[in-house]
Coordinates of C-alpha atoms in Angstrom, one line a residue:
X836 CA 27.5 15.3 25.4
X837 CA 24.8 17.8 24.9
X838 CA 21.7 17.6 27.2
X839 CA 18.3 16.8 25.6
X840 CA 15.9 19.7 26.2
X841 CA 12.6 18.6 27.6
X842 CA 9.1 20.5 27.6
X843 CA 6.3 19.1 29.8
X844 CA 2.8 20.2 29.3
X845 CA -0.5 19.2 31.2
X846 CA -3.5 21.4 32.4
X847 CA -3.4 19.5 35.8
X848 CA -0.6 20.7 38.2
X849 CA -0.4 17.6 40.1
X850 CA 0.4 15.7 36.8
X851 CA 3.2 18.2 36.0
X852 CA 4.6 17.5 39.5
X853 CA 4.4 13.9 39.3
X854 CA 6.0 13.7 35.9
X855 CA 9.1 15.7 37.2
X856 CA 9.5 13.4 40.2
X857 CA 8.6 9.8 38.4
X858 CA 12.1 9.4 36.9
X859 CA 15.5 10.5 37.0
X860 CA 15.8 12.9 34.0
X861 CA 19.3 14.0 34.6
X862 CA 20.6 10.4 34.6
X863 CA 18.9 9.9 31.2
X864 CA 20.6 12.9 29.8
X865 CA 17.7 15.0 29.7
X866 CA 17.0 18.6 31.1
X867 CA 13.5 20.0 31.9
X868 CA 13.7 23.4 30.1
X869 CA 10.1 24.5 30.6
X870 CA 6.5 23.7 31.7
X871 CA 3.0 24.5 30.2
X872 CA -0.4 24.4 31.8
X873 CA -2.5 24.9 28.6
X874 CA -2.0 24.8 24.7
X875 CA -1.4 28.4 24.3
X876 CA 1.4 28.4 26.9
X877 CA 2.9 25.0 25.2
X878 CA 3.0 26.9 21.9
X879 CA 4.8 29.9 23.3
X880 CA 7.4 27.7 25.2
X881 CA 8.1 25.8 22.0
X882 CA 9.3 29.0 20.5
X883 CA 11.1 30.2 23.5
X884 CA 12.7 27.0 24.7
X885 CA 13.5 25.1 21.4
X886 CA 13.0 21.6 23.0
X887 CA 14.2 18.3 21.6
X888 CA 11.4 16.4 23.3
X889 CA 7.8 17.3 24.3
X890 CA 5.8 15.2 26.8
X891 CA 2.1 16.7 26.7
X892 CA -1.5 16.0 27.5
X893 CA -3.4 15.4 24.3
X894 CA -6.3 17.4 25.3
X895 CA -5.8 20.9 26.9
X896 CA -7.5 24.2 26.8
X897 CA -6.3 26.7 24.0
X898 CA -4.7 24.2 21.7
X899 CA -5.0 20.3 21.6
X900 CA -2.1 18.1 21.3
X901 CA -3.0 17.5 17.7
X902 CA -2.9 21.2 17.0
X903 CA 0.6 21.5 18.3
X904 CA 2.0 18.3 16.6
X905 CA 0.7 19.4 13.3
X906 CA 2.3 23.0 13.7
X907 CA 5.6 21.1 14.6
X908 CA 5.6 19.2 11.4
X909 CA 4.5 22.1 9.4
X910 CA 7.2 24.3 10.8
X911 CA 9.8 21.5 10.0
X912 CA 10.9 21.3 13.7
X913 CA 13.0 18.1 14.5
X914 CA 11.2 17.6 17.8
X915 CA 10.0 14.3 19.2
X916 CA 6.4 14.2 20.9
X917 CA 5.0 11.8 23.5
X918 CA 1.3 12.2 24.4
X919 CA -0.4 11.3 27.5
X920 CA -4.2 11.3 28.0
X921 CA -6.9 9.9 29.9
X922 CA -9.2 10.1 26.7
X923 CA -9.5 6.2 26.4
X924 CA -12.8 6.4 24.6
X925 CA -10.9 7.5 21.4
X926 CA -9.8 4.0 20.8
X927 CA -8.3 5.3 17.4
X928 CA -6.4 8.1 18.9
X929 CA -3.2 5.8 19.5
X930 CA -3.1 4.6 15.9
X931 CA -3.8 8.1 14.4
X932 CA -1.2 9.9 16.6
X933 CA 1.6 7.4 15.7
X934 CA 1.6 8.9 12.4
X935 CA 3.4 12.0 14.0
X936 CA 3.9 11.2 17.6
X937 CA 6.6 9.0 19.0
X938 CA 4.2 7.3 21.4
X939 CA 0.9 7.6 23.4
X940 CA 0.6 6.8 27.0
X941 CA -2.8 6.7 29.0
X942 CA -3.0 8.0 32.5
X943 CA -2.1 7.1 35.1
X944 CA 1.4 6.7 33.6
X945 CA 3.9 4.5 35.6
X946 CA 7.6 4.8 36.1
X947 CA 8.5 1.9 33.8
X948 CA 6.3 3.0 31.0
X949 CA 7.5 6.7 31.0
X950 CA 11.2 5.5 31.4
X951 CA 10.9 3.2 28.5
X952 CA 9.4 5.7 26.2
X953 CA 11.8 8.4 27.2
X954 CA 14.8 6.2 26.7
X955 CA 13.5 5.4 23.1
X956 CA 13.2 9.2 22.5
X957 CA 16.7 9.8 23.7
X958 CA 18.1 7.0 21.4
X959 CA 16.3 8.4 18.5
X960 CA 17.5 11.9 19.2
X961 CA 21.1 10.9 19.8
X962 CA 21.1 9.1 16.5
X963 CA 20.2 12.3 14.5
X964 CA 23.2 14.4 13.7
X965 CA 22.8 18.0 13.4
X966 CA 23.4 18.0 9.7
X967 CA 20.8 15.1 9.2
X968 CA 18.2 17.2 11.2
X969 CA 19.0 20.2 9.1
X970 CA 18.6 18.1 5.9
X971 CA 15.2 16.7 7.2
X972 CA 14.0 20.2 8.0
X973 CA 14.8 21.4 4.4
X974 CA 13.3 18.3 2.9
X975 CA 10.0 18.7 4.9
X976 CA 9.8 22.4 3.7
X977 CA 10.2 21.1 0.1
X978 CA 7.8 18.1 0.5
X979 CA 5.1 20.3 2.4
X980 CA 5.3 23.1 -0.3
X981 CA 4.9 20.5 -3.2
X982 CA 2.0 18.9 -1.6
X983 CA 0.2 22.3 -0.9
X984 CA 0.8 23.4 -4.4
X985 CA -0.6 20.0 -5.7
X986 CA -3.7 20.2 -3.4
X987 CA -4.2 23.8 -4.5
X988 CA -4.1 22.8 -8.3
X989 CA -6.4 19.8 -7.8
X990 CA -9.0 21.9 -6.0
X991 CA -9.0 24.4 -9.0
X992 CA -8.9 21.3 -11.5
X993 CA -12.2 19.9 -10.0
X994 CA -13.6 23.3 -10.1
X995 CA -13.3 23.3 -13.9
X996 CA -10.0 25.3 -14.4
X997 CA -8.5 22.9 -17.0
X998 CA -5.3 25.0 -17.2
X999 CA -4.1 23.2 -14.3
X1000 CA -3.7 20.0 -15.8
X1001 CA -0.7 21.2 -17.7
X1002 CA 1.0 22.3 -14.5
X1003 CA 0.2 19.0 -12.9
X1004 CA 1.7 17.3 -16.0
X1005 CA 4.9 19.4 -15.5
X1006 CA 5.1 18.4 -12.0
X1007 CA 4.8 14.7 -12.8
X1008 CA 1.5 14.2 -11.1
X1009 CA -0.4 12.8 -14.3
X1010 CA 0.1 9.2 -14.8
X1011 CA -0.2 7.2 -18.0
X1012 CA -3.3 5.6 -16.9
X1013 CA -6.6 4.8 -18.9
X1014 CA -8.9 6.6 -16.5
X1015 CA -9.2 9.4 -13.8
X1016 CA -12.1 9.3 -11.2
X1017 CA -13.1 11.4 -8.2
X1018 CA -14.4 10.2 -5.0
X1019 CA -15.9 12.3 -2.1
X1020 CA -15.9 11.3 1.5
X1021 CA -18.2 13.0 3.9
X1022 CA -18.9 12.3 7.6
X1023 CA -22.6 11.9 8.1
X1024 CA -22.4 14.1 11.2
X1025 CA -21.5 17.0 8.9
X1026 CA -24.1 16.9 6.4
X1027 CA -26.5 19.7 7.4
X1028 CA -27.2 18.4 11.0
X1029 CA -25.7 20.1 14.2
X1030 CA -22.3 18.2 15.0
X1031 CA -22.4 16.3 18.3
X1032 CA -18.6 16.7 18.5
X1033 CA -16.8 19.6 20.2
X1034 CA -14.1 21.4 18.2
X1035 CA -11.1 19.6 19.7
X1036 CA -12.8 16.2 19.2
X1037 CA -13.5 17.3 15.5
X1038 CA -9.9 18.1 15.0
X1039 CA -8.9 14.7 16.3
X1040 CA -11.5 13.0 14.2
X1041 CA -10.3 14.9 11.0
X1042 CA -6.7 14.1 11.8
X1043 CA -7.4 10.4 12.1
X1044 CA -9.7 10.1 9.0
X1045 CA -7.3 11.9 6.9
X1046 CA -4.5 9.4 7.7
X1047 CA -6.6 6.4 7.1
X1048 CA -7.6 7.9 3.6
X1049 CA -4.0 8.9 2.9
X1050 CA -2.8 5.2 3.8
X1051 CA -5.5 3.7 1.8
X1052 CA -5.4 5.6 -1.5
X1053 CA -1.9 7.1 -1.6
X1054 CA 0.0 3.8 -1.7
X1055 CA 1.0 4.7 -5.2
X1056 CA 2.0 7.8 -7.0
X1057 CA -1.3 7.9 -8.9
X1058 CA -3.7 9.0 -6.3
X1059 CA -4.0 11.9 -4.2
X1060 CA -6.2 13.1 -1.2
X1061 CA -7.1 16.8 -0.9
X1062 CA -9.9 18.8 1.0
X1063 CA -12.9 20.7 -0.7
X1064 CA -14.6 22.3 2.3
X1065 CA -15.8 19.9 4.9
X1066 CA -15.2 17.0 2.5
X1067 CA -12.3 14.8 1.5
X1068 CA -11.8 14.6 -2.1
X1069 CA -9.6 11.7 -3.8
X1070 CA -8.3 11.8 -7.3
X1071 CA -7.7 8.4 -8.6
X1072 CA -5.7 7.5 -11.7
X1073 CA -6.4 3.8 -12.7
X1074 CA -6.5 1.2 -15.4
X1075 CA -9.8 -0.6 -14.7
X1076 CA -13.3 1.0 -14.6
X1077 CA -14.4 -0.9 -11.6
X1078 CA -11.4 0.1 -9.5
X1079 CA -12.8 3.3 -7.8
X1080 CA -15.7 1.4 -6.5
X1081 CA -13.6 -1.4 -5.1
X1082 CA -11.2 1.2 -3.2
X1083 CA -14.1 3.1 -2.0
X1084 CA -15.5 0.1 -0.3
X1085 CA -12.3 -0.9 1.1
X1086 CA -11.8 2.7 2.6
X1087 CA -15.5 2.6 3.8
X1088 CA -14.8 -0.6 5.6
X1089 CA -11.6 0.6 7.4
X1090 CA -13.1 3.8 8.5
X1091 CA -16.0 2.0 10.0
X1092 CA -13.9 -0.7 11.4
X1093 CA -11.0 1.3 12.9
X1094 CA -12.6 4.7 13.6
X1095 CA -16.2 3.7 14.2
X1096 CA -17.4 6.6 12.2
X1097 CA -20.3 6.7 9.8
X1098 CA -19.3 8.1 6.4
X1099 CA -20.7 8.2 3.0
X1100 CA -18.7 8.0 -0.2
X1101 CA -19.9 9.3 -3.5
X1102 CA -18.0 7.9 -6.5
X1103 CA -17.8 9.7 -9.9
X1104 CA -17.8 7.8 -13.3
X1105 CA -14.3 7.4 -14.7
X1106 CA -13.3 9.9 -17.4
X1107 CA -10.7 9.7 -20.0
X1108 CA -8.2 12.3 -18.8
X1109 CA -7.2 14.9 -16.2
X1110 CA -9.0 17.6 -18.2
X1111 CA -12.3 15.9 -17.5
X1112 CA -11.8 15.5 -13.7
X1113 CA -14.2 18.1 -13.1
X1114 CA -17.2 16.2 -14.7
X1115 CA -16.2 13.1 -12.4
X1116 CA -16.3 15.5 -9.5
X1117 CA -19.7 16.9 -10.3
X1118 CA -20.9 13.2 -10.5
X1119 CA -19.5 12.3 -7.2
X1120 CA -21.1 15.2 -5.7
X1121 CA -24.3 14.2 -7.1
X1122 CA -23.9 10.8 -6.0
X1123 CA -22.9 12.1 -2.3
X1124 CA -26.0 14.2 -2.1
X1125 CA -28.2 11.2 -3.1
X1126 CA -27.6 9.7 0.3
X1127 CA -30.8 11.7 1.0
X1128 CA -32.7 9.1 -0.9
X1129 CA -30.6 6.0 -0.3
X1130 CA -29.6 6.4 3.3
X1131 CA -26.3 7.4 4.8
X1132 CA -23.1 5.3 5.7
X1133 CA -22.5 3.7 2.4
X1134 CA -20.7 3.9 -1.0
X1135 CA -22.9 5.4 -3.6
X1136 CA -21.7 5.1 -7.2
X1137 CA -23.1 7.9 -9.4
X1138 CA -25.1 5.3 -11.4
X1139 CA -27.1 4.7 -8.3
X1140 CA -28.2 8.3 -8.2
X1141 CA -30.2 8.1 -11.3
X1142 CA -32.8 5.8 -12.9
X1143 CA -31.8 4.2 -16.1
X1144 CA -35.1 4.9 -17.9
X1145 CA -37.9 7.2 -17.4
X1146 CA -40.2 4.2 -18.4
X1147 CA -39.9 2.8 -15.0
X1148 CA -42.4 5.5 -13.9
X1149 CA -45.9 3.7 -13.9
X1150 CA -48.0 6.7 -14.1
X1151 CA -47.9 10.7 -14.1
X1152 CA -47.6 12.2 -10.8
X1153 CA -51.2 13.9 -11.1
X1154 CA -52.8 10.7 -11.7
X1155 CA -51.4 9.1 -8.6
X1156 CA -52.2 12.0 -6.5
X1157 CA -56.0 12.0 -7.9
X1158 CA -56.1 8.1 -7.3
X1159 CA -54.8 8.5 -3.7
X1160 CA -57.5 11.2 -2.9
X1161 CA -60.2 8.8 -4.2
X1162 CA -58.8 6.0 -2.1
X1163 CA -58.9 8.4 0.9
X1164 CA -62.5 9.1 0.3
X1165 CA -63.5 5.7 0.0
X1166 CA -61.3 4.7 3.1
X1167 CA -59.6 1.9 1.1
X1168 CA -56.6 1.4 3.3
X1169 CA -54.6 -1.2 1.1
X1170 CA -55.1 1.1 -1.9
X1171 CA -54.1 4.1 0.1
X1172 CA -50.7 2.3 0.9
X1173 CA -50.3 1.2 -2.7
X1174 CA -50.7 4.6 -4.0
X1175 CA -48.3 5.9 -1.3
X1176 CA -45.7 3.4 -2.5
X1177 CA -46.3 4.5 -6.2
X1178 CA -46.1 8.2 -5.2
X1179 CA -42.9 8.0 -3.3
X1180 CA -41.2 5.9 -6.3
X1181 CA -42.2 8.4 -8.8
X1182 CA -40.9 11.2 -6.6
X1183 CA -37.6 9.6 -6.3
X1184 CA -37.6 9.1 -10.0
X1185 CA -38.6 12.6 -11.1
X1186 CA -36.5 14.7 -8.4
X1187 CA -33.2 14.0 -10.0
X1188 CA -31.6 13.9 -6.6
X1189 CA -33.0 17.3 -5.4
X1190 CA -34.2 16.9 -2.0
X1191 CA -35.9 20.3 -2.3
X1192 CA -38.0 19.2 -5.1
X1193 CA -38.9 15.9 -3.5
X1194 CA -40.0 17.6 -0.1
X1195 CA -42.0 20.4 -2.3
X1196 CA -43.9 17.6 -4.3
X1197 CA -44.8 15.6 -1.0
X1198 CA -45.8 18.9 0.7
X1199 CA -47.9 20.1 -2.4
X1200 CA -49.5 16.5 -2.6
X1201 CA -50.6 17.1 1.1
X1202 CA -52.1 20.4 0.4
X1203 CA -54.0 19.1 -2.6
X1204 CA -55.4 16.1 -0.5
X1205 CA -56.4 18.5 2.2
X1206 CA -58.2 20.8 0.0
X1207 CA -60.0 18.0 -1.9
X1208 CA -60.9 16.6 1.5
X1209 CA -62.4 20.0 2.6
X1210 CA -64.4 20.3 -0.5
X1211 CA -65.5 16.8 0.1
X1212 CA -67.0 18.0 3.5
X1213 CA -64.2 16.7 5.9
X1214 CA -61.8 19.1 7.7
X1215 CA -58.8 16.9 7.5
X1216 CA -55.5 17.5 9.1
X1217 CA -54.1 21.0 10.3
X1218 CA -55.9 24.0 8.7
X1219 CA -54.5 25.4 5.5
X1220 CA -53.3 28.5 7.6
X1221 CA -51.1 26.2 9.8
X1222 CA -49.2 24.5 7.1
X1223 CA -45.9 26.2 7.1
X1224 CA -44.8 24.2 10.3
X1225 CA -45.3 21.1 8.2
X1226 CA -43.3 22.1 5.3
X1227 CA -40.4 23.1 7.7
X1228 CA -40.6 19.8 9.5
X1229 CA -40.4 18.0 6.3
X1230 CA -37.6 20.0 5.0
X1231 CA -35.6 19.3 8.1
X1232 CA -35.5 15.6 8.0
X1233 CA -32.1 14.2 7.0
X1234 CA -33.4 11.3 4.8
X1235 CA -36.5 11.0 2.4
X1236 CA -37.6 8.0 4.5
X1237 CA -38.3 10.2 7.3
X1238 CA -40.3 12.5 4.9
X1239 CA -42.3 9.3 3.7
X1240 CA -43.1 8.2 7.3
X1241 CA -44.4 11.6 8.3
X1242 CA -46.6 11.8 5.3
X1243 CA -48.1 8.6 6.2
X1244 CA -48.8 9.8 9.7
X1245 CA -50.6 12.9 8.2
X1246 CA -52.8 10.5 5.9
X1247 CA -53.6 8.4 9.0
X1248 CA -54.8 11.5 10.8
X1249 CA -56.9 12.5 7.5
X1250 CA -58.3 9.0 7.3
X1251 CA -59.3 9.0 10.9
X1252 CA -61.2 12.3 10.5
X1253 CA -62.9 11.1 7.5
X1254 CA -64.0 8.0 9.1
X1255 CA -65.5 9.9 12.1
X1256 CA -67.5 12.3 9.7
X1257 CA -68.8 9.4 7.7
X1258 CA -70.8 7.7 10.6
X1259 CA -74.2 8.9 9.5
X1260 CA -76.3 7.3 6.7
X1261 CA -76.6 10.7 5.0
X1262 CA -72.9 11.3 5.0
X1263 CA -72.3 7.9 3.7
X1264 CA -74.7 8.8 0.7
X1265 CA -72.9 12.0 0.2
X1266 CA -69.5 10.1 0.1
X1267 CA -71.0 7.8 -2.5
X1268 CA -72.0 10.7 -4.7
X1269 CA -68.8 12.6 -4.5
X1270 CA -66.7 9.5 -4.9
X1271 CA -68.7 8.7 -8.2
X1272 CA -68.3 12.3 -9.4
X1273 CA -64.5 12.0 -8.8
X1274 CA -64.3 8.6 -10.7
X1275 CA -66.7 9.7 -13.6
X1276 CA -66.3 13.5 -13.9
X1277 CA -65.4 13.1 -17.7
X1278 CA -68.7 11.7 -18.4
X1279 CA -72.2 13.2 -18.9
X1280 CA -73.3 13.5 -15.1
X1281 CA -76.8 15.2 -14.6
X1282 CA -78.7 15.8 -11.4
X1283 CA -81.5 13.4 -12.7
X1284 CA -79.0 10.6 -13.4
X1285 CA -77.3 11.0 -10.0
X1286 CA -80.7 11.2 -8.2
X1287 CA -81.8 8.0 -9.9
X1288 CA -78.6 6.1 -8.8
X1289 CA -79.4 7.3 -5.1
X1290 CA -83.0 6.3 -5.4
X1291 CA -84.1 9.9 -4.7
X1292 CA -86.1 12.2 -6.8
X1293 CA -84.4 15.1 -8.3
X1294 CA -85.8 17.8 -6.0
X1295 CA -84.9 16.0 -3.0
X1296 CA -81.5 15.0 -4.1
X1297 CA -80.9 18.8 -5.0
X1298 CA -81.9 19.8 -1.5
X1299 CA -80.1 16.9 0.0
X1300 CA -76.5 17.9 -1.9
X1301 CA -76.8 21.6 -1.0
X1302 CA -77.6 20.9 2.4
X1303 CA -74.4 19.0 3.1
X1304 CA -72.0 20.9 0.7
X1305 CA -73.3 24.4 0.6
X1306 CA -73.2 24.1 -3.3
X1307 CA -75.7 23.2 -5.9
X1308 CA -74.7 20.1 -7.8
X1309 CA -73.9 21.5 -11.2
X1310 CA -71.6 23.9 -9.6
X1311 CA -70.0 21.2 -7.7
X1312 CA -69.4 19.2 -10.9
X1313 CA -68.0 22.1 -12.6
X1314 CA -65.4 22.8 -9.9
X1315 CA -64.3 19.0 -9.8
X1316 CA -63.8 19.2 -13.6
X1317 CA -61.9 22.6 -13.2
X1318 CA -59.7 21.3 -10.5
X1319 CA -58.6 18.4 -12.6
X1320 CA -58.3 20.7 -15.7
X1321 CA -56.0 22.9 -13.8
X1322 CA -53.7 20.0 -12.7
X1323 CA -53.4 18.6 -16.1
X1324 CA -52.6 22.3 -17.6
X1325 CA -49.6 22.7 -15.0
X1326 CA -48.5 19.2 -14.7
X1327 CA -48.8 18.0 -18.3
X1328 CA -47.9 19.0 -21.9
X1329 CA -51.6 18.3 -23.1
X1330 CA -53.2 20.9 -25.5
X1331 CA -56.1 22.9 -24.3
X1332 CA -58.6 20.9 -26.5
X1333 CA -57.2 17.6 -25.2
X1334 CA -57.5 18.7 -21.6
X1335 CA -61.2 19.8 -22.2
X1336 CA -62.1 16.6 -23.8
X1337 CA -60.4 14.6 -20.8
X1338 CA -62.4 16.5 -18.3
X1339 CA -65.9 16.2 -19.9
X1340 CA -66.1 19.1 -22.2
X1341 CA -66.5 18.4 -26.1
X1342 CA -66.3 22.1 -26.9
X1343 CA -63.0 23.6 -26.2
X1344 CA -64.3 27.1 -26.6
X1345 CA -67.0 26.4 -23.8
X1346 CA -64.3 24.8 -21.7
X1347 CA -61.9 27.9 -21.9
X1348 CA -64.9 30.2 -21.2
X1349 CA -65.7 28.2 -17.9
X1350 CA -62.0 28.0 -17.1
X1351 CA -61.7 31.8 -17.2
X1352 CA -64.9 32.2 -15.2
X1353 CA -63.3 30.1 -12.5
X1354 CA -59.6 31.3 -12.6
X1355 CA -59.7 34.6 -14.3
X1356 CA -57.8 33.8 -17.3
X1357 CA -58.0 31.6 -20.3
X1358 CA -56.1 28.4 -20.1
X1359 CA -52.9 29.3 -22.1
X1360 CA -52.7 32.6 -20.4
X1361 CA -52.9 31.1 -16.9
X1362 CA -50.0 28.5 -17.7
X1363 CA -47.7 31.3 -19.2
X1364 CA -48.3 33.4 -16.1
X1365 CA -47.7 30.5 -13.8
X1366 CA -44.3 29.7 -15.6
X1367 CA -43.2 33.4 -15.3
X1368 CA -43.7 33.4 -11.5

């Protein structure tokens, strides 16, 4: 009877010596043909010794046990593998490795355990005739090549290459189902943040994750898993529109329960046929990216990544920003919070899932508030020359909720500085004047009417205003009107004459002249030059 060839591998010499002495290999019909102290040496020994059985540590320098077993199967070798390891913290490793390995033992290995597992391996190997092993090897090659071809075709199909659908049909991949849907799976550790996993741990996790996805979605011939970059992509062929969401929820539950991993799944809408699979893929990608707004570790159908109607937006963005600025100046905390909520809701609705646009809008709102408060006489927040770190910080947050929280911190700092500057009676009076101007700038505000409202004579009020602002009253009112006019010009579709009327000018020509004096160009010219930037 032919002796079974055994290869031992462990990066600890004491373990190798212990394995050789722990059981009587010859009595069980085995011969130790080689030893390896790391993954690179093990890989070479497999080629040199042609073993029937490998007993190896799962975690070694060079190549991990997962790397080795994957190469064994890809090469079609009829080799049994038993893993041993001290890595008990990977509670899912036993389950994952059993897809390809014979068993998994945790150090320290005792004699009875090793003898039992080795005897099992001997029995299985003896049962396989040389002809059966050759047949299995050939079948493995055929299946592997077929699967790789399918995965390549599906990758091209989701990129928009519709011609691949005919090839998939010829291969019998396309089922007579009503719908096709794409689902994307992404570990939340890999979506832009530095990974906390080492490379060998990453491979082990990918191996386990891949097996759970396959086990869940490939129970029938109608669903396939393939990779697109760092993500797992799933093609589902199904009869009922709600089926992908159900499968995605089931998969998410299994991954979180068995692997203790945080993953987000994006689910595209069902499409009528394989030719339109790229559309469902784009929707799944959009849904997956929307986790920035919804939060990670969940299933996101594409319908959640958009608002059903723009009518949900309660007010234009520029109006909310303006109202927030007034609330800041009046120190109305409840209104500040209310306007913040409206601001964030509107940004979520108008950003269309684009995180860069959302961050940019929040940042521009901060700059606008800071500029308004500086004009108001309060140096609020960091200086304008030091705002780049703020933008960088906002852009680096992994969720929009973190951006919201940071923005509120910035507003609190501004509010505190406003409060500290409004302690004196004169500054409180100045605050009243500026707030009134902000609220009534479209109306006919004159120096005399403002002085009367503050119970001052016109001369004293003019001196008082210039003392605290460095500007004369008329120029200040004009500047406020121009600032609001510029915002309306760039953030709305209003005509020039409508903007003029809304900021207090009943003569559009006069308004245009004042605008050019302030910004160097007529309103329409300014808008065109801004768009071309």
